[in-house]
JSON list of C-alpha atoms in Angstrom, two decimals:
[
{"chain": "A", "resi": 1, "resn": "UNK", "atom": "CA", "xyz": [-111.35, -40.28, 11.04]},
{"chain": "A", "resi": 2, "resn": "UNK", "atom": "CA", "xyz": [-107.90, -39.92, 9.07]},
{"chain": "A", "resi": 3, "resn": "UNK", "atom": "CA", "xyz": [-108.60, -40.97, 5.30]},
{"chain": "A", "resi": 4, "resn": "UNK", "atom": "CA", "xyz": [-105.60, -43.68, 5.66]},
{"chain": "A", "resi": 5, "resn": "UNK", "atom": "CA", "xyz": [-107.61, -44.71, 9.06]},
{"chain": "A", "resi": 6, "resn": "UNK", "atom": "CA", "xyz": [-110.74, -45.41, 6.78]},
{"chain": "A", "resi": 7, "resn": "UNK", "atom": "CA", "xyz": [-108.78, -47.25, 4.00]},
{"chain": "A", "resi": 8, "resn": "UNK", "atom": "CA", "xyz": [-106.98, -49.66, 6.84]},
{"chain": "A", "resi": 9, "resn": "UNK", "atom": "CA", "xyz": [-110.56, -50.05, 8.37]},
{"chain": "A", "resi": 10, "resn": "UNK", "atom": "CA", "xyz": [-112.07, -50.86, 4.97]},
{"chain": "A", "resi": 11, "resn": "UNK", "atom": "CA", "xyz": [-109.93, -53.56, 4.23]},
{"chain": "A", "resi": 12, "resn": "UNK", "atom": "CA", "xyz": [-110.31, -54.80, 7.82]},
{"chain": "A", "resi": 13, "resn": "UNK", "atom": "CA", "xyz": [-114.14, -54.56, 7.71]},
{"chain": "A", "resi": 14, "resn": "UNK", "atom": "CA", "xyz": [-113.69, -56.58, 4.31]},
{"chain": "A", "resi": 15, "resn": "UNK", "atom": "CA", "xyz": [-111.79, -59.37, 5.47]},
{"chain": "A", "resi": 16, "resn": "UNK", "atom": "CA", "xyz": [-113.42, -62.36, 6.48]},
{"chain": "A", "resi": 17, "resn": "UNK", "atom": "CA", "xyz": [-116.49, -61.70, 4.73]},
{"chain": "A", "resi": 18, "resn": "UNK", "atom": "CA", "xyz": [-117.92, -63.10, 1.96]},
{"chain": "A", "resi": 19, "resn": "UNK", "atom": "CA", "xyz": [-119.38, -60.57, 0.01]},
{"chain": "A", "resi": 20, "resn": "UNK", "atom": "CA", "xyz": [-119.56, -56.80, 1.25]},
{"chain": "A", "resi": 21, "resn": "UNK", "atom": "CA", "xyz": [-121.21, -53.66, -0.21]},
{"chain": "A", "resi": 22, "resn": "UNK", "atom": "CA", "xyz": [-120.73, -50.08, -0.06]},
{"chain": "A", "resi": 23, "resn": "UNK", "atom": "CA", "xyz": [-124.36, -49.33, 1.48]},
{"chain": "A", "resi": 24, "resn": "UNK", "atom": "CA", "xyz": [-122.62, -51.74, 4.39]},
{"chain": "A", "resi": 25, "resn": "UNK", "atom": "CA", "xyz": [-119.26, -50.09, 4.70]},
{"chain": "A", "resi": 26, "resn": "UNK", "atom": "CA", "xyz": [-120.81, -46.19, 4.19]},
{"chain": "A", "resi": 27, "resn": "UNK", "atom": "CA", "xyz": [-123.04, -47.26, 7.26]},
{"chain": "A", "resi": 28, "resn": "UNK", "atom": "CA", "xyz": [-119.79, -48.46, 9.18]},
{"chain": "A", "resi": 29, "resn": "UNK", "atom": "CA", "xyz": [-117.38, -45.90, 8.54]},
{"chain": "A", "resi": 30, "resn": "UNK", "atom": "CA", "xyz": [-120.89, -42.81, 8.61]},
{"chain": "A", "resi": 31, "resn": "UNK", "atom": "CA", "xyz": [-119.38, -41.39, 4.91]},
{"chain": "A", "resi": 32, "resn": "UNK", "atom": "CA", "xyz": [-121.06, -41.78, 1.84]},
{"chain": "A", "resi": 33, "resn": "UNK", "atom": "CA", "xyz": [-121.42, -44.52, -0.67]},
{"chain": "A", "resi": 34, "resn": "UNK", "atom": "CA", "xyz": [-119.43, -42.39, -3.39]},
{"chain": "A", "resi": 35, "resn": "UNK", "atom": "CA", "xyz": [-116.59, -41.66, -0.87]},
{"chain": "A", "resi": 36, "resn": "UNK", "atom": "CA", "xyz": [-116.24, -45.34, -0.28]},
{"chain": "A", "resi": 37, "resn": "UNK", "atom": "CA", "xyz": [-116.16, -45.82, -3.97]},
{"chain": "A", "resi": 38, "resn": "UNK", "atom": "CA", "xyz": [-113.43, -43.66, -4.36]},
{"chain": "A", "resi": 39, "resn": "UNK", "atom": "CA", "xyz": [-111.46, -45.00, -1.69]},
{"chain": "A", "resi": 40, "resn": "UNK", "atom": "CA", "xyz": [-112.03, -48.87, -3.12]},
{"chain": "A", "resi": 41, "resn": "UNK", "atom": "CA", "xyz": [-110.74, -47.93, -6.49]},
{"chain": "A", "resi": 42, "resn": "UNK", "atom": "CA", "xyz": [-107.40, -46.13, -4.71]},
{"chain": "A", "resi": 43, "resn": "UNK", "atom": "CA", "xyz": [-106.86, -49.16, -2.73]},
{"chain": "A", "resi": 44, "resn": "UNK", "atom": "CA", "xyz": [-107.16, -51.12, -5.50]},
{"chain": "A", "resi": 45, "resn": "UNK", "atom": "CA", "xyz": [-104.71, -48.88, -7.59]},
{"chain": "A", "resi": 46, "resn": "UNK", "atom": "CA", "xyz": [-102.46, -49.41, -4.91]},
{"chain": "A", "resi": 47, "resn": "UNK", "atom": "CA", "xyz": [-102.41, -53.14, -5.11]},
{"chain": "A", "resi": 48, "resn": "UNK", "atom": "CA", "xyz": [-105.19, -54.38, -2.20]},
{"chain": "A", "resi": 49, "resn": "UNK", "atom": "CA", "xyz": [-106.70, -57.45, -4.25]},
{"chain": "A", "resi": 50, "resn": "UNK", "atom": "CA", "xyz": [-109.72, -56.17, -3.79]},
{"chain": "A", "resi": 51, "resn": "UNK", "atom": "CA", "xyz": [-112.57, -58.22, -5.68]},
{"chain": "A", "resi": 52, "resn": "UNK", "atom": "CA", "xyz": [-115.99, -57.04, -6.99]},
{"chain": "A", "resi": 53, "resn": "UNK", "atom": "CA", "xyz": [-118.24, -54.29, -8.05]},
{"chain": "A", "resi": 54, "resn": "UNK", "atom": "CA", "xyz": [-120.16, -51.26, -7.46]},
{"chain": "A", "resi": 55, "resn": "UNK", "atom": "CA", "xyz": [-123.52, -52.56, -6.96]},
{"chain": "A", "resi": 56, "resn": "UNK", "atom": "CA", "xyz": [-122.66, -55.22, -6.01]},
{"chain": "A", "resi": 57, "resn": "UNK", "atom": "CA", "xyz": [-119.95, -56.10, -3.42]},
{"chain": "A", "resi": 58, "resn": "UNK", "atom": "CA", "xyz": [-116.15, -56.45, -2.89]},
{"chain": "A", "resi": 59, "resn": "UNK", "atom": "CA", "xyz": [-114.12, -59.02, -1.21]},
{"chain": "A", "resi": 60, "resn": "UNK", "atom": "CA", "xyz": [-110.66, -59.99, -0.49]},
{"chain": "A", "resi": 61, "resn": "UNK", "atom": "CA", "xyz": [-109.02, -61.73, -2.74]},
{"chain": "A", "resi": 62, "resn": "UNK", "atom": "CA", "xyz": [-106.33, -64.52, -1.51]},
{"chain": "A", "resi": 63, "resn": "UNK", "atom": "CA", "xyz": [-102.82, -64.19, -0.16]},
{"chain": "A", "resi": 64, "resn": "UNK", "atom": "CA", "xyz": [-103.04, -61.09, 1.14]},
{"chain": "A", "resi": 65, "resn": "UNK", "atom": "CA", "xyz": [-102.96, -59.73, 4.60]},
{"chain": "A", "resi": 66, "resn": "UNK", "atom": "CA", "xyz": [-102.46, -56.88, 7.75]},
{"chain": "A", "resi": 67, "resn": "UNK", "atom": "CA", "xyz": [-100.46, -56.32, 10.48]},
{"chain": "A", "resi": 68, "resn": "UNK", "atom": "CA", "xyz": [-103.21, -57.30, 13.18]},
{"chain": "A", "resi": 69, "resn": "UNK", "atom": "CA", "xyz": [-102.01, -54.25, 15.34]},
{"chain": "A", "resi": 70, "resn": "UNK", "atom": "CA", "xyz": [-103.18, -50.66, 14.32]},
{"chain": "A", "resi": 71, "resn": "UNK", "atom": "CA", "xyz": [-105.11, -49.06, 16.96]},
{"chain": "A", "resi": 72, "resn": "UNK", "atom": "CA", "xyz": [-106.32, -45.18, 17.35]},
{"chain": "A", "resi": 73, "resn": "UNK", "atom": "CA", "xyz": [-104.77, -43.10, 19.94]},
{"chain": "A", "resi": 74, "resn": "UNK", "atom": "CA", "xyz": [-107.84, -43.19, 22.34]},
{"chain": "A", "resi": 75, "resn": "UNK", "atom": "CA", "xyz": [-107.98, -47.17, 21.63]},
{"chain": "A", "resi": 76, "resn": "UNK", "atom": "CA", "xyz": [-103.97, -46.94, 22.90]},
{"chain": "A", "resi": 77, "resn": "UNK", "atom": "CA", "xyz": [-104.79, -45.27, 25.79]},
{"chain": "A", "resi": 78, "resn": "UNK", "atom": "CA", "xyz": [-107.68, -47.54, 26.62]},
{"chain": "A", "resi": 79, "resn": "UNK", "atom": "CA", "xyz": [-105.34, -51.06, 26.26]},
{"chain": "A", "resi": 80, "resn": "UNK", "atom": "CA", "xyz": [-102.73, -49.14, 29.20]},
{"chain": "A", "resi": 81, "resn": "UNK", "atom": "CA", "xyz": [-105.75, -47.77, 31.61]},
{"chain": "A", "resi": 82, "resn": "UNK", "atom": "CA", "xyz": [-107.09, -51.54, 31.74]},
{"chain": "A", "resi": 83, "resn": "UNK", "atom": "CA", "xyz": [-103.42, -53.00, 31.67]},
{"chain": "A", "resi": 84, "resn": "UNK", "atom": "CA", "xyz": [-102.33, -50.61, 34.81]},
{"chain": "A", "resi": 85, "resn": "UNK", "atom": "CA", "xyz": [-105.78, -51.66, 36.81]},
{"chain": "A", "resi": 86, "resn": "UNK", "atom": "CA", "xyz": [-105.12, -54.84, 36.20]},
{"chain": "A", "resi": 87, "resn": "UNK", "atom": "CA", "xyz": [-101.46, -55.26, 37.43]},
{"chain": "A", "resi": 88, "resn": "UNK", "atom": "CA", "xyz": [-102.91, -54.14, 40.78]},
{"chain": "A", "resi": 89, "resn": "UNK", "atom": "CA", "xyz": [-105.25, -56.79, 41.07]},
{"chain": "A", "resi": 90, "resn": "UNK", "atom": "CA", "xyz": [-103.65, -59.67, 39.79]},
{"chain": "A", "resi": 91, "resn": "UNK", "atom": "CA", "xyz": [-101.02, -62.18, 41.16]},
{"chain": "A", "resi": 92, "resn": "UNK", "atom": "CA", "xyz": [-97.31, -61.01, 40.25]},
{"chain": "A", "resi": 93, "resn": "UNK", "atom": "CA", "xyz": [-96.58, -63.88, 37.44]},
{"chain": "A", "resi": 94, "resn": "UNK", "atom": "CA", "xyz": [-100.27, -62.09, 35.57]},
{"chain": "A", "resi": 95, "resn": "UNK", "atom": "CA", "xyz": [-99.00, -58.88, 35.96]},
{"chain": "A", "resi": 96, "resn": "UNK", "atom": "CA", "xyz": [-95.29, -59.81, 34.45]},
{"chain": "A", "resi": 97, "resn": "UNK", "atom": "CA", "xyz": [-97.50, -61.32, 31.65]},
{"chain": "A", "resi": 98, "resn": "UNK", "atom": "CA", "xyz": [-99.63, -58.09, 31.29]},
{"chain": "A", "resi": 99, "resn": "UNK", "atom": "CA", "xyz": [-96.13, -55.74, 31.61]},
{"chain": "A", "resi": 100, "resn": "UNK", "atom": "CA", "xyz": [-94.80, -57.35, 28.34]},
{"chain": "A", "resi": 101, "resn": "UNK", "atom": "CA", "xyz": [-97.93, -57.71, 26.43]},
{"chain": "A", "resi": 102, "resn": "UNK", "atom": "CA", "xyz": [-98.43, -54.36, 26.83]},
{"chain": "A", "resi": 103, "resn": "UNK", "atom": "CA", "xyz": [-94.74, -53.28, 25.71]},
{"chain": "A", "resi": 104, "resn": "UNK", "atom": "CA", "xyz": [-94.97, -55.34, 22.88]},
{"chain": "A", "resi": 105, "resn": "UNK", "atom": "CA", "xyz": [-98.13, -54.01, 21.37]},
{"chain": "A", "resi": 106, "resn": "UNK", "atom": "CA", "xyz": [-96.58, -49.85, 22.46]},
{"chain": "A", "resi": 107, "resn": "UNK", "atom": "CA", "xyz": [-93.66, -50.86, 20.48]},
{"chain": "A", "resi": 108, "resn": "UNK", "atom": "CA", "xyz": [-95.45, -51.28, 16.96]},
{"chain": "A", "resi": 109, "resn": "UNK", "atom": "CA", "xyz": [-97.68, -48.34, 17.67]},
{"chain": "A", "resi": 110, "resn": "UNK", "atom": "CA", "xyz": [-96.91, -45.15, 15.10]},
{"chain": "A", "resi": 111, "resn": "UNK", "atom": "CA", "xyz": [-95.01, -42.47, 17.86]},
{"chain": "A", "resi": 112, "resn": "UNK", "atom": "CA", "xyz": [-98.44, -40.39, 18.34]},
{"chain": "A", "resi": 113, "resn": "UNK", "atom": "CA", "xyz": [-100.05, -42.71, 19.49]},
{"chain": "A", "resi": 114, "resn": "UNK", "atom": "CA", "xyz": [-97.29, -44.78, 21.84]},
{"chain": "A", "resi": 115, "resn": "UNK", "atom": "CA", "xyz": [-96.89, -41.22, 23.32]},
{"chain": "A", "resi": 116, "resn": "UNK", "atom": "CA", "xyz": [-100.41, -40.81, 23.94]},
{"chain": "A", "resi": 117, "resn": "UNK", "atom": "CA", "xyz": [-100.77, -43.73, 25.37]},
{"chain": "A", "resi": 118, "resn": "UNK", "atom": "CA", "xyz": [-97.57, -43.85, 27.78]},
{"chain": "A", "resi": 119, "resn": "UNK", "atom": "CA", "xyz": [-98.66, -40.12, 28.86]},
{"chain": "A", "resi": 120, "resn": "UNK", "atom": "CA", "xyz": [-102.17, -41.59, 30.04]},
{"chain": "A", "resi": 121, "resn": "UNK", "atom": "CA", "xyz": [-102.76, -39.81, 33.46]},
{"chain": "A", "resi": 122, "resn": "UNK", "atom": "CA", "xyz": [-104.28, -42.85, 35.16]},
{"chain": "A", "resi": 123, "resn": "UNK", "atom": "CA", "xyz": [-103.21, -44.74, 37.83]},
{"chain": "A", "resi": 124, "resn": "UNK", "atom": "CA", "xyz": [-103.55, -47.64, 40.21]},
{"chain": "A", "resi": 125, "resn": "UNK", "atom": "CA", "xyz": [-101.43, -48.64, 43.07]},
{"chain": "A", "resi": 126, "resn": "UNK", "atom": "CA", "xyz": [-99.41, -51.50, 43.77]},
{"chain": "A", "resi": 127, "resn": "UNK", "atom": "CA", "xyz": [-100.78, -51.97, 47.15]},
{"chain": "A", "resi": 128, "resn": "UNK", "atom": "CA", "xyz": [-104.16, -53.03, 45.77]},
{"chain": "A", "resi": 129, "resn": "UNK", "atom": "CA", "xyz": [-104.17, -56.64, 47.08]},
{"chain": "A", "resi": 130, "resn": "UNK", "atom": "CA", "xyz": [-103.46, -58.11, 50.52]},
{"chain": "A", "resi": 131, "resn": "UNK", "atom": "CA", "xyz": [-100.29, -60.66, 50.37]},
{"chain": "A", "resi": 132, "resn": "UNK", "atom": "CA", "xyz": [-102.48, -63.68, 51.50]},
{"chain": "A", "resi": 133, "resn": "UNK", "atom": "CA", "xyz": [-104.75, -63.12, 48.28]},
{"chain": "A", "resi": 134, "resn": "UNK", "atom": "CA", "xyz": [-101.49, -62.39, 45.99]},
{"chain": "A", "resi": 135, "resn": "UNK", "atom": "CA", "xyz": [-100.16, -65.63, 47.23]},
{"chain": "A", "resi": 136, "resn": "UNK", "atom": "CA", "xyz": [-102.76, -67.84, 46.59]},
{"chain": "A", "resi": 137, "resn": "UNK", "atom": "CA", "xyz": [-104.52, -65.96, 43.22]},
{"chain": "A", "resi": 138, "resn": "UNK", "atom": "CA", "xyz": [-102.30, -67.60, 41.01]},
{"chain": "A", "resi": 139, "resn": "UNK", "atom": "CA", "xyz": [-102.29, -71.34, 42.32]},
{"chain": "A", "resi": 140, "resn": "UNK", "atom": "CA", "xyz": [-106.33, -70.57, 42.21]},
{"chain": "A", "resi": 141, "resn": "UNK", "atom": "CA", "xyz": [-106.32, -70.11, 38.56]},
{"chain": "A", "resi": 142, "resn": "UNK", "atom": "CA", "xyz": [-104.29, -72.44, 37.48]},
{"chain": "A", "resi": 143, "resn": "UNK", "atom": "CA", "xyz": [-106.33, -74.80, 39.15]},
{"chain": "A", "resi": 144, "resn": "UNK", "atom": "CA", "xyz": [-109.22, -73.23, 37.39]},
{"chain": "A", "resi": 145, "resn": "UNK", "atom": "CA", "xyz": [-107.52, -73.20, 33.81]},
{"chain": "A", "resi": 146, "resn": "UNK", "atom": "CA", "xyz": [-105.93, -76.96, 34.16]},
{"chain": "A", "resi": 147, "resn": "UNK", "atom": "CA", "xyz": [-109.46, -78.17, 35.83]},
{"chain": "A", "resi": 148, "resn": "UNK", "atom": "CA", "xyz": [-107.54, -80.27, 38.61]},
{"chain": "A", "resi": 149, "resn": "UNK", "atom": "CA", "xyz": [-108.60, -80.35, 42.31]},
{"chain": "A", "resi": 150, "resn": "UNK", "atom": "CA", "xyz": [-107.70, -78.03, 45.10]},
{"chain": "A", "resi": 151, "resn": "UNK", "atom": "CA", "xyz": [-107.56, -79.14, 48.40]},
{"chain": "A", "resi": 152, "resn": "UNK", "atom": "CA", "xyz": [-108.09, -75.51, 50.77]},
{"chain": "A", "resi": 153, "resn": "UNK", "atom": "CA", "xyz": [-107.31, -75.05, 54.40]},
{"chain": "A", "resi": 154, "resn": "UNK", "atom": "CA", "xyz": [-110.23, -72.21, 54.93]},
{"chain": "A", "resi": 155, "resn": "UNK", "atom": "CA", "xyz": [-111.04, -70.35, 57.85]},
{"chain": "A", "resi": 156, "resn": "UNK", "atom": "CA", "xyz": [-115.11, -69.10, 57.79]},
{"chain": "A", "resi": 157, "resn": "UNK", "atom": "CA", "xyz": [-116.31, -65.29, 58.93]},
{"chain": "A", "resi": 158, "resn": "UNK", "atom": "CA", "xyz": [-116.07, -66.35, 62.35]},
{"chain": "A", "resi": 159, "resn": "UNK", "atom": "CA", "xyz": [-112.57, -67.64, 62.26]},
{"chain": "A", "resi": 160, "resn": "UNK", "atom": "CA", "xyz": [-113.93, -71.74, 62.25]},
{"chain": "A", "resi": 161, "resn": "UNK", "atom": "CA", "xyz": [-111.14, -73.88, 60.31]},
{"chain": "A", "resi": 162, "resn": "UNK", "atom": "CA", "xyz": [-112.06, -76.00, 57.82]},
{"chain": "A", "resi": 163, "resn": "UNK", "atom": "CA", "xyz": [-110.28, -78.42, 55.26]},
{"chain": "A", "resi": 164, "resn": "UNK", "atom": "CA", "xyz": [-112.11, -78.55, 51.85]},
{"chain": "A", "resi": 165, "resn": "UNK", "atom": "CA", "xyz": [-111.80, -80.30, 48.69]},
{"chain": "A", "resi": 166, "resn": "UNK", "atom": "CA", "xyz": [-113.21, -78.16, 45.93]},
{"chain": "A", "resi": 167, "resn": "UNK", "atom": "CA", "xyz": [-113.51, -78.30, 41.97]},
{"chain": "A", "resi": 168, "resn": "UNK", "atom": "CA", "xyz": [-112.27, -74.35, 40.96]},
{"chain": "A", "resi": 169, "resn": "UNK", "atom": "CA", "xyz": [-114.69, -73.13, 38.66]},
{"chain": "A", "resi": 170, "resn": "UNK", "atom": "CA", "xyz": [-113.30, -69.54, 38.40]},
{"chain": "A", "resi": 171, "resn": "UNK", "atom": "CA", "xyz": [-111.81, -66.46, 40.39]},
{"chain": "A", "resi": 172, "resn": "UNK", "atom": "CA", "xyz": [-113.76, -63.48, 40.81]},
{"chain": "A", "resi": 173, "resn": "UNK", "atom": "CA", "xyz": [-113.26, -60.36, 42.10]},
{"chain": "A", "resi": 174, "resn": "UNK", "atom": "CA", "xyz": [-115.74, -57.96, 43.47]},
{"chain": "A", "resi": 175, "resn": "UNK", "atom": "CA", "xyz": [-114.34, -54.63, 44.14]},
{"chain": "A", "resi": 176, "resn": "UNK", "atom": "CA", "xyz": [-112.77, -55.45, 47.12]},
{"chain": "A", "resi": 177, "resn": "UNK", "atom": "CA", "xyz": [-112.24, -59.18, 47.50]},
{"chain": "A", "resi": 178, "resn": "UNK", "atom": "CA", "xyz": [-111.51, -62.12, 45.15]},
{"chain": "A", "resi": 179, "resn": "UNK", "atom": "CA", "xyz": [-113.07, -64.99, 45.30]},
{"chain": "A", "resi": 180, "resn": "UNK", "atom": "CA", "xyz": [-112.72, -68.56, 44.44]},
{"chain": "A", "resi": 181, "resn": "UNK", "atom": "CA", "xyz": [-116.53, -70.23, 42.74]},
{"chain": "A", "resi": 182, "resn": "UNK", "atom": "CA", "xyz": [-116.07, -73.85, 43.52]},
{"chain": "A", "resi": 183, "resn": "UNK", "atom": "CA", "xyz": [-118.14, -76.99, 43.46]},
{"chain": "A", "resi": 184, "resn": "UNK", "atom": "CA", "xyz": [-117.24, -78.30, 47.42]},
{"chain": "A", "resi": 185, "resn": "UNK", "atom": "CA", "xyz": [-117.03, -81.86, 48.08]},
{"chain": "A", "resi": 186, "resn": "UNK", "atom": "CA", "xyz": [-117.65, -81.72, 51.72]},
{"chain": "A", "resi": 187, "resn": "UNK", "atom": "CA", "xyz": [-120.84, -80.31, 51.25]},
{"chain": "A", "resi": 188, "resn": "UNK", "atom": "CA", "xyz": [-121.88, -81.40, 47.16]},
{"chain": "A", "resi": 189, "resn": "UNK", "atom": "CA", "xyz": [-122.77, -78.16, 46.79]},
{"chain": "A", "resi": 190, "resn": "UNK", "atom": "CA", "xyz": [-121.04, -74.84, 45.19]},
{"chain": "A", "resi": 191, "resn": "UNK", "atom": "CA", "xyz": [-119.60, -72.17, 47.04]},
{"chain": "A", "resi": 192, "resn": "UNK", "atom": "CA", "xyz": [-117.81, -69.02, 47.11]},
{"chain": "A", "resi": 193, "resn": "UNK", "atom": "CA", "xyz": [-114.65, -69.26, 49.06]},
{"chain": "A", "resi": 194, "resn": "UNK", "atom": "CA", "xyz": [-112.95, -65.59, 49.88]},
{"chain": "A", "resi": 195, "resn": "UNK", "atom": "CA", "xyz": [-109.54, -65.76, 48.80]},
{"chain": "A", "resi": 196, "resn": "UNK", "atom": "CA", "xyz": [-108.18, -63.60, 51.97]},
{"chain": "A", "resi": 197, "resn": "UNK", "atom": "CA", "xyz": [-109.72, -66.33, 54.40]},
{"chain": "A", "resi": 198, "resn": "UNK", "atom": "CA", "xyz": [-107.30, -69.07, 52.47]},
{"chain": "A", "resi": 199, "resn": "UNK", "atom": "CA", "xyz": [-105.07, -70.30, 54.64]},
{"chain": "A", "resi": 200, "resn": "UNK", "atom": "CA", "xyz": [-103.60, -72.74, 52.65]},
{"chain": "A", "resi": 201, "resn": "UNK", "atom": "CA", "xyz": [-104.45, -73.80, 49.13]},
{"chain": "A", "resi": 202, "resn": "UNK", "atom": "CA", "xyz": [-102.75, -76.87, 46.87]},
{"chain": "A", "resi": 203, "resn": "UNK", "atom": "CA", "xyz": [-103.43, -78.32, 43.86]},
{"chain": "A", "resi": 204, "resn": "UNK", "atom": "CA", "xyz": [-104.29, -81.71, 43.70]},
{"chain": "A", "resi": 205, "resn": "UNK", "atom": "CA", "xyz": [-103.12, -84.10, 40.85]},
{"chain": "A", "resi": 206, "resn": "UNK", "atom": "CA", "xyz": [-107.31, -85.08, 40.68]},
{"chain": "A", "resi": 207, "resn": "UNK", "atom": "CA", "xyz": [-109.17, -83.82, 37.34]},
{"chain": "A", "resi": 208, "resn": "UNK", "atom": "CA", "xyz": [-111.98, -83.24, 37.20]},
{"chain": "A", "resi": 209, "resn": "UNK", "atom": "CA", "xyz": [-114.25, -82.90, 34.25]},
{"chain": "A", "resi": 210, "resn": "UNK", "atom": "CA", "xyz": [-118.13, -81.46, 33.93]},
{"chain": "A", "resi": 211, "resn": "UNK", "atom": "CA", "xyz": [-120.71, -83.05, 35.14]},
{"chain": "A", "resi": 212, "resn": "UNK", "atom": "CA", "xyz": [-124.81, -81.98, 34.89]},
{"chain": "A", "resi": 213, "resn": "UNK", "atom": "CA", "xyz": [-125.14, -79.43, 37.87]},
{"chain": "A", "resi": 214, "resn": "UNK", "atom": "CA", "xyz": [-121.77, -78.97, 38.83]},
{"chain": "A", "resi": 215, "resn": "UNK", "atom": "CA", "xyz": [-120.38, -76.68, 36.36]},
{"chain": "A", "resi": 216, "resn": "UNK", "atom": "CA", "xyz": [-119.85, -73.03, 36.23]},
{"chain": "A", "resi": 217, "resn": "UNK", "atom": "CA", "xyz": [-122.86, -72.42, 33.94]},
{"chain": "A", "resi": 218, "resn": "UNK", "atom": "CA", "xyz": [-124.95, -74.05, 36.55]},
{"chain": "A", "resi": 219, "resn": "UNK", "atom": "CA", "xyz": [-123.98, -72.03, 39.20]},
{"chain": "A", "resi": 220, "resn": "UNK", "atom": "CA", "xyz": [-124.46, -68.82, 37.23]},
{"chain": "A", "resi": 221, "resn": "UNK", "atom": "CA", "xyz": [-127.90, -70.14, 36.44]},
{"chain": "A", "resi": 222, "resn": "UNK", "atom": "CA", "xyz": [-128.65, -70.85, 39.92]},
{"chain": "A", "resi": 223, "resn": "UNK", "atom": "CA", "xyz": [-127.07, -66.94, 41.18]},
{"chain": "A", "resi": 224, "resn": "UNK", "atom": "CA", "xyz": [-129.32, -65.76, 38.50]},
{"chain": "A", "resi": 225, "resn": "UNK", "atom": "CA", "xyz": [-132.28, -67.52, 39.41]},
{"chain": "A", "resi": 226, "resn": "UNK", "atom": "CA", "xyz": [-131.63, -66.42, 43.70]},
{"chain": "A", "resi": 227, "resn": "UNK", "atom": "CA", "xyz": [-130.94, -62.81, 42.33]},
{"chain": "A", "resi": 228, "resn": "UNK", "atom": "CA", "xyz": [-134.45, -62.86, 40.82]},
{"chain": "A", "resi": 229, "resn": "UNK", "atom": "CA", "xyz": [-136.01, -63.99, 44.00]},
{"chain": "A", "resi": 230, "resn": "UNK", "atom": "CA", "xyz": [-133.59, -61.44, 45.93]},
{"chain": "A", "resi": 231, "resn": "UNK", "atom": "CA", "xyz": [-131.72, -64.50, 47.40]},
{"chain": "A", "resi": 232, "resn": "UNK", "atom": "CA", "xyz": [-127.59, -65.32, 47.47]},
{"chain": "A", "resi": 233, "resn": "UNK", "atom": "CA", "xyz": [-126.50, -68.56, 46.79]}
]
């Protein structure tokens, strides 16, 4: 690690806390006590408010604070792998979302590492999802985020239509399908709805709110409890 590395991590490790040593940061950071020493009395000399003592403990004193955004080349590269898989599995409004999250935090990056980062060699296509799942994905979890009804026009494995009412608990995907974890009115029970048998989903004006055994905890209780007993849901 770069020494100016260590002093930005120092004073982030020392934020927030209220009392921290150098046996604590030497462990962190894998250098010795004296080195971290050394580097609290040059960040001090440099104007960090930095409170305390050898022996003791430092802290931060008040008023000051970081840029939130300094990451490491290989911590660059990771933010664009996950935000390039992720465009290709996401509704197109997501992936907008993800497109200028990502250029914002590229653009404060120090050159080495925005290079790095934009020369990543990893890929995913935009074909990734089917156009009946990227139609419906982000009506699904909006649903799910603003906890209001859908009502779902749903076709089963076999083709059988079916109109549902459902409370959206969340959207999962698994590799190669997403799918929608819902507590079904028609049945008062949950289920798993595959987003690429959707015919038709709207959301309803109804909200809902939790109630015992029909949340998403529950359910992941209950898939837990069938996976133990090598059941499904």
């Amino acid at each position: 690690m770069r020494r100016a590395d260590r002093l930005f991590q120092i004073v982030q490790l020392i934020r927030g806390r209220r009392l921290t040593t150098a046996a604590f940061l030497a462990g962190r950071l894998e250098v010795s006590e004296r080195t971290v020493y050394r580097d609290i009395a040059d960040l001090q000399r440099q104007g960090v408010p930095l409170e305390g003592e050898a022996g003791i403990g430092y802290r931060l004193g008040q008023g000051f604070d970081l840029p939130p955004l300094m990451f490491t080349q290989d911590e660059a590269r990771a933010l664009v792998a996950a935000a390039r898989l992720a465009q290709s599995w996401v509704d197109p409004a997501l992936g907008a979302s993800i497109d200028g999250a990502l250029g914002k935090i590229l653009s404060v990056l120090p050159m080495a590492s925005r290079v790095a980062a934009e020369s990543l060699a990893l890929y995913a296509p935009a074909i990734a999802l089917d156009d009946v799942t990227r139609a419906h994905l982000r009506t699904l979890r909006e649903a799910v985020q603003a906890r209001r009804k859908l009502w779902l026009d749903y076709r089963d494995e076999g083709g059988k239509a079916s109109e549902r009412q459902v409370r959206p608990l969340g959207c999962f995907y698994w590799g190669k399908v997403w799918t929608l974890a819902a507590w079904c009115e028609l049945r008062q029970d949950f289920r798993a709805f595959r987003m690429d048998r959707i015919r038709d989903a709207q959301m309803l004006e109804d909200v809902f709110r939790d109630e015992p055994g029909r949340t998403l905890a529950d359910l992941r209780r209950r898939i837990e409890a069938n996976c133990a007993e090598g059941r499904t849901i």
